[in-house]
């Protein structure tokens, strides 16, 4: 059985228009190439991670907020114990590539 070394992603709450997910990871964990079918707002509560997209890299740290456009491929590498909340449209899907 393959061991998953990626951050945990789970839905915290769903409304009629938006849903909020929690992302938790340990240093070295990687969320592989993926995109969301809807725009996503990432709010970092703890730690650090490196968000890589085709147009560059963005270091995300505690209290930072970042908007990821819909359908924009990216990866996330955890640098320090990480916790974030992600808000996106309720019908948006995360698709791994």
Tab-separated table of C-alpha atoms in Angstrom:
chain	number	residue	atom	x	y	z
A	1	UNK	CA	0.000	0.000	0.000
A	2	UNK	CA	1.326	3.457	-0.951
A	3	UNK	CA	1.948	5.873	1.921
A	4	UNK	CA	0.494	9.289	1.284
A	5	UNK	CA	2.894	12.086	2.116
A	6	UNK	CA	0.525	14.919	1.349
A	7	UNK	CA	-1.246	17.429	3.583
A	8	UNK	CA	-4.665	16.465	4.922
A	9	UNK	CA	-7.543	18.265	3.239
A	10	UNK	CA	-11.067	18.171	4.648
A	11	UNK	CA	-14.281	20.157	4.376
A	12	UNK	CA	-15.008	22.141	7.553
A	13	UNK	CA	-18.349	23.646	6.528
A	14	UNK	CA	-20.532	24.060	3.435
A	15	UNK	CA	-23.016	26.803	2.765
A	16	UNK	CA	-25.269	27.518	-0.185
A	17	UNK	CA	-22.584	29.497	-2.035
A	18	UNK	CA	-19.192	28.660	-0.478
A	19	UNK	CA	-17.359	25.878	1.310
A	20	UNK	CA	-14.396	26.107	3.664
A	21	UNK	CA	-11.696	23.456	3.739
A	22	UNK	CA	-8.904	22.919	6.248
A	23	UNK	CA	-5.393	22.035	5.071
A	24	UNK	CA	-2.966	20.565	7.623
A	25	UNK	CA	0.557	19.362	6.846
A	26	UNK	CA	3.967	18.580	8.271
A	27	UNK	CA	7.327	19.723	6.864
A	28	UNK	CA	8.207	17.899	3.647
A	29	UNK	CA	4.631	17.008	2.722
A	30	UNK	CA	3.624	17.919	-0.829
A	31	UNK	CA	0.210	18.488	-2.372
A	32	UNK	CA	0.878	17.278	-5.944
A	33	UNK	CA	-0.104	19.153	-9.144
A	34	UNK	CA	-3.760	20.057	-9.039
A	35	UNK	CA	-6.222	22.840	-9.730
A	36	UNK	CA	-9.611	23.917	-8.487
A	37	UNK	CA	-12.507	24.414	-10.858
A	38	UNK	CA	-13.320	27.609	-8.917
A	39	UNK	CA	-11.279	30.475	-7.498
A	40	UNK	CA	-9.800	29.644	-4.068
A	41	UNK	CA	-8.822	31.965	-1.215
A	42	UNK	CA	-6.076	30.521	1.037
A	43	UNK	CA	-5.694	31.956	4.560
A	44	UNK	CA	-2.675	30.643	6.477
A	45	UNK	CA	-3.182	30.197	10.215
A	46	UNK	CA	0.120	28.506	11.107
A	47	UNK	CA	3.496	27.636	9.576
A	48	UNK	CA	4.928	28.099	6.105
A	49	UNK	CA	4.516	26.546	2.668
A	50	UNK	CA	5.757	27.141	-0.847
A	51	UNK	CA	3.061	27.510	-3.503
A	52	UNK	CA	4.445	26.830	-6.992
A	53	UNK	CA	2.550	27.928	-10.091
A	54	UNK	CA	3.624	28.257	-13.732
A	55	UNK	CA	4.257	31.984	-13.269
A	56	UNK	CA	6.386	31.714	-10.127
A	57	UNK	CA	6.687	30.681	-6.507
A	58	UNK	CA	4.927	32.240	-3.531
A	59	UNK	CA	5.981	31.706	0.066
A	60	UNK	CA	2.921	31.526	2.286
A	61	UNK	CA	3.358	32.265	5.989
A	62	UNK	CA	1.203	32.774	9.070
A	63	UNK	CA	-1.545	35.354	8.485
A	64	UNK	CA	-0.935	35.547	4.732
A	65	UNK	CA	-3.843	35.438	2.299
A	66	UNK	CA	-3.517	34.354	-1.318
A	67	UNK	CA	-6.047	34.001	-4.138
A	68	UNK	CA	-5.512	31.125	-6.567
A	69	UNK	CA	-7.373	31.634	-9.852
A	70	UNK	CA	-9.726	28.915	-11.072
A	71	UNK	CA	-8.087	26.173	-13.152
A	72	UNK	CA	-4.536	27.399	-12.398
A	73	UNK	CA	-2.283	24.369	-11.816
A	74	UNK	CA	-0.159	24.477	-8.690
A	75	UNK	CA	1.627	22.457	-6.009
A	76	UNK	CA	2.074	23.155	-2.303
A	77	UNK	CA	5.165	22.084	-0.338
A	78	UNK	CA	5.013	22.376	3.460
A	79	UNK	CA	8.113	24.042	4.953
A	80	UNK	CA	6.997	24.397	8.609
A	81	UNK	CA	4.058	22.702	10.352
A	82	UNK	CA	1.178	24.131	8.344
A	83	UNK	CA	-2.483	24.927	8.874
A	84	UNK	CA	-4.669	26.939	6.505
A	85	UNK	CA	-8.296	27.408	5.566
A	86	UNK	CA	-9.376	27.579	1.940
A	87	UNK	CA	-12.646	29.161	0.801
A	88	UNK	CA	-14.070	28.316	-2.612
A	89	UNK	CA	-17.422	27.995	-4.363
A	90	UNK	CA	-19.480	25.126	-2.983
A	91	UNK	CA	-19.585	23.412	-6.383
A	92	UNK	CA	-15.809	23.765	-7.034
A	93	UNK	CA	-13.775	20.573	-7.260
A	94	UNK	CA	-10.089	19.952	-6.663
A	95	UNK	CA	-8.666	17.922	-9.541
A	96	UNK	CA	-5.266	16.234	-9.234
A	97	UNK	CA	-3.293	16.011	-12.470
